[in-house]
Structure formats: structure tokens, C-alpha cells
Amino acid sequence: MDWLLKLAFRQIIERGSLIIRSPSGQTLSFGDGQGPPVGIRFTDRMAVVALVLDPDLKLGELYTDGRLIMEQGGIYDFLRLVHDQPAALRKPLLGRLVDRARLALRWLSHSNGAARSRRNVAHHYDLDGRLYDLFLDEDRQYSCAYYETPEATLEEAQRAKRRHIAAKLALRPGDRVLDIGCGWGGLGLYLAGVAGAGEVLGVTLSDEQLATAQRRARESGLEGAVRFEMQDYRAVEGRFDRIVSVGMFEHVGLHNQRTFFEKCKSLLADDGVMLLHTIGLSDGPWFTNPWIDKYIFPGGHLPALSELMPWIEKSGLVLTDVEILRLHYASTLRDWRERFMARRDEAAKLYDDRFCRMWEFYLAGCEAAFRWRNVVVFQLQLARKQDAAPLTRNYIEEGEAALRRAEAGSGRSAVPEGRRLASV
Amino acid sequence: MDWLLKLAFRQIIERGSLIIRSPSGQTLSFGDGQGPPVGIRFTDRMAVVALVLDPDLKLGELYTDGRLIMEQGGIYDFLRLVHDQPAALRKPLLGRLVDRARLALRWLSHSNGAARSRRNVAHHYDLDGRLYDLFLDEDRQYSCAYYETPEATLEEAQRAKRRHIAAKLALRPGDRVLDIGCGWGGLGLYLAGVAGAGEVLGVTLSDEQLATAQRRARESGLEGAVRFEMQDYRAVEGRFDRIVSVGMFEHVGLHNQRTFFEKCKSLLADDGVMLLHTIGLSDGPWFTNPWIDKYIFPGGHLPALSELMPWIEKSGLVLTDVEILRLHYASTLRDWRERFMARRDEAAKLYDDRFCRMWEFYLAGCEAAFRWRNVVVFQLQLARKQDAAPLTRNYIEEGEAALRRAEAGSGRSAVPEGRRLASV
């Protein structure tokens, strides 16, 4: 297989230093030798064939299965090397055909009904809560943080994210808030406990998240103000002054985008404001990476703005602001990965070594996608009326400052400490 | 024709008080009689028929021609009354058929080549400069102002707009800037004179604008730093650190959107930042109001984001921020109209009474569209690289504060006073 390795990697690696040990024991070098060397080893010939034929799916599988082994540097270093090539990665014809086929298949098979949505969610979010404690911040914010400075810690950046989102909601005292995809409850507790929402309903499809969120509501004495329920967003009834959805839209799926915006419009009060925080693609519609779809987020779909805008415009919602958070998720994923790797032994005890490799690849691969490719986070603010949200954006910084004071003044954070959160 | 008036207006006017004097001399009343009465008179029977058959085109024509006369209140009051009805205006079948036909025709006939673009521009922007002095601010900013507070004057709001745009460009000292559609030069002079751009090239297709802009550059001693040229954006060559385009994209037209973004990408430096300020539609693609297209802005087209996003994504530009300025243009147009009406006599001397009615209808109709309908302003920030623009938006307010200090410190504004601007 040495000829195949040479054929494939010579085209790709022009810069840096890649050293491959082939299944036959040969050592092959690629690149210009500059920079720290990255070394990989293939355990068997079929691993080489699989990688060359379908790298998008197989790289993650081979690494997870221990058939592609990092001998120098980690999998993240390998991804960096691959993305740091002078010529943009241009797939060979075969690769592009595979892409087209996947695009068509995804389009045809993508339907997230209520039951399937719940299975998709359980696949990821019902993992042992202790796993998430290993790498998330103390509030278990499992979405892109907001790094006000490059030096911010993960904890600081996640607090800043909550503030940023709360400020964009332009909450009025007593507002009824709906949080679609409430996770482990952190944002909902914050909106009720610090930001002054009158009543928060958080919905999730994950048993694990629901149990934790409900316990936190009880423990923080916010039971009267925050309610968490197991509910599909399509089944929610009523009208809300504010709707927030953070990191849930990625699971809505290709064919439910229209439903999502129409449903949100019907749930939003006439002078309501909505904040949708979602990962998306900056360069047009595409399908989810097949490895991510198979192993991490089944049924997920990352939207491009060109995909969302027609549905938003037709829904009758008015788009009032768009922030495009660039590289913030790369920083978040870097912090998650570093934390995870520092406590990898504990993760291996919860699951196993194979799981740890899969998780490392997930975090490293996503970071690469945000750092060097086309993946960003959209914060879309929507309303039913043009002037529901303030007409200049200063209120966001002002709101953040007020929330900072409220956090300090409240004596306690509405958010329980990390130790109390652990779901053991 | 009284029966036709009754048939048409009874459906529409449920609220307020509309009094119509028909061509036969009859007085007809519509609405619930609440609020200040608005009175109109039709001079002839064909005027009634024309209005009912094709209100989008004919209302402006009849008012301009003096065949629909305001007897109580002004044309703006009439538009307010029409938009203030409980049921959204739903066009009858005939109206919707006319719309569809216009949509198709516009799509087929819309091609703004270089020569046609120049004719389109001359139609409006080569009007007597003294006309614009009657209602614009002293810097002749002929685009949406930025009202930091509702009480801001037009002058303040236009100054704030310049600052807002300059801050979003995140200028570095010495930057080369391209201003596509530079108008009478105000923004270019500001970027070079106050904001510290190294070199500004402003291009326009209007002889009148070019002559004024060039004279202002000479008079303000900024000739070395600002150059204004008669040029189509498609013919510009070179690379620019910053590109700004304010109120020009509306003239690019339906079929040149792709060209525009591709051209801008090729003109933008690798670490460049671009700010596109354009009127657009919040609820999806549609055609320009036929009266505006015929009398005010031939060849214009207001884009929806769903129309622009595919071209942006395909161009290779990265969208880094979107501000949706809502109601700011309504305030701008209100200020323009009030100023224009206060100096209507002078306008009538430059042109004639018919022209004044046309201009009043233009300003009133556009204000109505921004205030009560689907028209907004998009400020799109674009770049070639994700991190070309700062990763949080604080730099905008900080930049505005710095520019405010620079304006105060420079002793003189880089922008000549109003009197010096008059093109007499």
C-alpha cells in the first residue's frame, strides 16, 4: 500500500512534516520538513484504502478503532497539518462524487419527526453526566462560549455568553421566556435568577438533562420561576415574550427549518424578541460531516444563512440583528479538548479507551472545522415587529454591564457551583 | 364613479376618517370617524378608475399630475391612514395578477449594463445640486442616517452614520479605501480627513456628484488623500484594504448581484474588510414599486437577504456582521420631507409645482414603506478571512468614541460647511 500512500499524500502535503509508517513497516516522509513532525501509523492495509477512498468518514473511524495511530503529536496536530497546506484541499473526482451522493441521500432521508428527534437527542445528551463534567464549565454550558478577550478562561467565556444572550433578549421585568433546548438548565436559571425574567419554561428531549435541570431549579430555590419540561418544541403551547434557543437548531434538521420558524412565530408575543444561537456554514448549504452524523450527532444539520433566510422571511418574523461569532467556538473546543485530555483517565473509567479516542476526535475535528474551514455560529435576533428590539445596538453592552452588576450584587450566582452539579 | 369609490374604499378603510369628494361633486365618508379627517378630491372619473385598477403606479402619478388633490391633511397623512387599517391590505385578484406580471417583466428586462447604469444614475443624481441642498444635511449624505436617540437632528444623525460606518470598517492608519458610489464625497472626505485612511478612491457615475466631490476635496486640502473618479465599479482595478458602499447597491440591479460580490472580493485585500450599506426587504424578494421605478430610481432593485446570501456565500466572501437598521430611514425621510416642504417655494422656482408634488410623494411614500411596511436597511460587513474584523463587536462603539474625539480635536471638520457645498 506504500504506492497508494505516496499517491494520496504527495498531492496534499506540501508544507510541514508528515511521517507515515505504513502497514509494511516502511517510513514515508511528506512535506518540506519544516515545523514539528507529525507521525502516524496504519495498522493494516485496508485502513489505508479506507482512508484514501472516504477520508471524511474513515479518518475518525480509523482513529477511534486504533487502526490509525498517532506516533508523534496528537490527532489535532495531524488535522492542523492537513489544513495548513498552501493549496486548498481539492478533492479528487471520486471524493466529489461521494459528496454528491451523500448530499442527495441526506436530503432524501432527513426527516426528524418527534420520535426520531428524541432518539437523536438521547444518543448524545443522555451520556453519563459525569462525562460532561470532565470538560465543560461549572454551569455545563454545552455551546459556543463568548471570549471577550483571547485570554478569557472557559468559565469566564461561558459566563460572558450567558450575559451576551440575556442582553440581546432585552428582557423586561416579568417577561415570560421560552428556552427551546434548555440543556442542563444553566441559561434558564440565569434568566430567572439574575436577569429578571418573570417565568421561564425550558424544554428538552433529554432525560439526563431534564433531571439535572429540575434538580438545579429545586436546589437554587428558583422552582417558582423556572420550569423544565420534557417536550418537543413543536408541542409547546402558549405565547412568550421572549424565546431563546441555544445550540438546538443544529438538531432541527433540513426539512424542519420552516416548521421551526413558523412555530416560533406563533409562540412569540406581538412585541416579543427571539434569539436563535446556532452553528452554521459560512459558504453555503452542505451536509453534515458523515462521521459526525454517524457517531456524534445523528440527524443534525448545520444551516447556511442562504438556507434559513427564505424560511425566516416567509414566516413573518423580522430579522433584527445577526452576529456571526467567528473562532469563538474554536476557542471553546480547544478548552474542552484540553480539559478532556487532562482527565482522560477518568473518562476511560466511565467508558473505555475507544470512546476516549472517539471523543478526542470529535472535539479536535470540530475545532478544526471552526478554525480553518467554513463553520461559524450565528446569533439571529428575530421579532414580529421592527421596533420590538431597540433601534441601536448599544443596549447590548449596557445590558451586559447591568447583568455584571446584578451577578455581583446578588451575592450568590443563580447557578449552583460545579460540585453541586455533578450528577452522581 | 361613486359606486366604484364606495366599492374600493369600503373594503380598505375601516378605521380613521377619510372623506372623498368624487368627480361628480359627491362627498363620501369612510372609516369609523375617529382621528383627524383626511380629505381627497378626484378631478376626473378616469382618475378614479386608474387608482382602483393599479394603485401602486397610479397613486403617485395622480397626485403628481394634480388629479388626486389633498383637501384635508397632506399625502403623508393619506398614506398613514391607508396603512393604519386593522386588516392588512390584501390586494384583490386583479392587483395580484398585475403584481405577478410586473415581477416577471422586471426579471426579464432587468439588466444594468454600464451605459444603462449611467443613464439610471443621471436621471436622479444629476438633478440640480441646489435641490438637494434644500432638504439634505450640510454634508449632503443622501442615505439612511443613524439616530442614536429619537431626538437627534438630521445633522447629528448623519454625522453618527458616518462614524458608525467608519468604525465598522475598523480602519488602520494608512489603509487604502474604495468607496463605491461616493455621492458628493462626504464619506470619503471623512474617512481621509478624520478617520485616518491613507488613501481613498471614490467612484460615482454622476457628473454632478463628481464635480462637487472633486471641488470639496480641493477646498478641504485633502486632494492628496482622496481621489474621486467617474467610474463603474466593474471597471475599478487594484486591491483595497477597505471597501465601503453606501446606498449604491440599490442600483446594482437584480442580475448583477453576483457580479458585485465577485468584483468586491477581487478588489479586497486578503485581510480586508468591506461594509455594504443598502436598503432591502425584510420579507423576501419582490420588485421595486412601479412608480419609484418609473419616476425616481429607474433600474433600481431592493434585495432581500435570501437573495443576497447565495451570492455572498458563493463569492468566497465571509459575512462577519449584519446590522438591520429599522425605522432609521423612516426618521431620515421624515426629516427630509419636513425640510423640503419648508422650502417648497425654492424648489418650485428651480423646477415647478408638478415636480414638487412628485418629490413630496417620493419622500412620503418611501417613509411609509420604511415605517409601516417591509423596507429596512442592511449593513453587511464582509471579509475574506474570518478574523479580518475583530471577534467581538465592542470595537464599533470604541471606534465611534475615538472618531468623536478626532472630530473635536481636528478643530475643523474635514467636511466643508453647508454653504460652501452649494453647487451654485
Short mmCIF file of C-alpha atoms in Angstrom, two decimals, chain B residues 165-179 187-202 224-227 239-244 267-275 381-382 388-390 395:
data_model
loop_
_atom_site.label_atom_id
_atom_site.label_comp_id
_atom_site.label_asym_id
_atom_site.label_seq_id
_atom_site.Cartn_x
_atom_site.Cartn_y
_atom_site.Cartn_z
CA ILE B 165 -19.73 53.15 9.17
CA ALA B 166 -16.14 54.31 9.67
CA ALA B 167 -15.97 52.42 12.98
CA LYS B 168 -17.27 49.24 11.34
CA LEU B 169 -14.54 49.48 8.73
CA ALA B 170 -12.01 49.06 11.59
CA LEU B 171 -9.59 51.30 9.68
CA ARG B 172 -5.89 51.02 10.28
CA PRO B 173 -3.71 54.08 9.63
CA GLY B 174 -2.70 54.23 6.01
CA ASP B 175 -5.41 51.88 4.74
CA ARG B 176 -6.37 52.14 1.08
CA VAL B 177 -10.13 52.58 0.86
CA LEU B 178 -12.51 52.22 -2.07
CA ASP B 179 -15.88 53.98 -1.82
CA LEU B 187 -17.92 59.87 3.45
CA GLY B 188 -14.66 59.72 1.50
CA LEU B 189 -13.57 63.10 2.85
CA TYR B 190 -14.42 61.97 6.36
CA LEU B 191 -12.50 58.70 6.08
CA ALA B 192 -9.40 60.51 4.86
CA GLY B 193 -9.75 63.70 6.91
CA VAL B 194 -10.87 62.36 10.26
CA ALA B 195 -10.75 58.56 10.33
CA GLY B 196 -7.16 58.26 9.18
CA ALA B 197 -7.46 56.35 5.93
CA GLY B 198 -4.25 56.59 3.92
CA GLU B 199 -5.81 56.91 0.53
CA VAL B 200 -9.43 56.97 -0.58
CA LEU B 201 -10.75 56.35 -4.07
CA GLY B 202 -14.39 57.31 -4.51
CA GLY B 224 -3.59 64.18 -1.82
CA ALA B 225 -5.57 61.69 0.23
CA VAL B 226 -8.89 61.47 -1.63
CA ARG B 227 -9.44 60.91 -5.31
CA ARG B 239 -6.58 45.93 -4.27
CA PHE B 240 -8.06 47.81 -1.34
CA ASP B 241 -7.74 47.27 2.40
CA ARG B 242 -11.24 48.53 2.93
CA ILE B 243 -14.27 48.79 0.66
CA VAL B 244 -17.34 50.77 1.57
CA LEU B 267 -10.80 44.13 -5.11
CA LEU B 268 -10.44 43.33 -1.41
CA ALA B 269 -7.06 42.66 0.19
CA ASP B 270 -6.61 39.32 1.93
CA ASP B 271 -7.07 40.90 5.33
CA GLY B 272 -9.57 43.42 4.01
CA VAL B 273 -12.92 44.45 5.44
CA MET B 274 -15.94 45.65 3.50
CA LEU B 275 -19.07 47.43 4.64
CA GLN B 381 -19.78 43.58 6.95
CA LEU B 382 -17.80 41.22 4.76
CA ALA B 388 -10.12 40.22 9.46
CA ALA B 389 -12.72 42.06 11.54
CA PRO B 390 -12.45 41.96 15.36
CA TYR B 395 -14.68 47.89 18.66
#
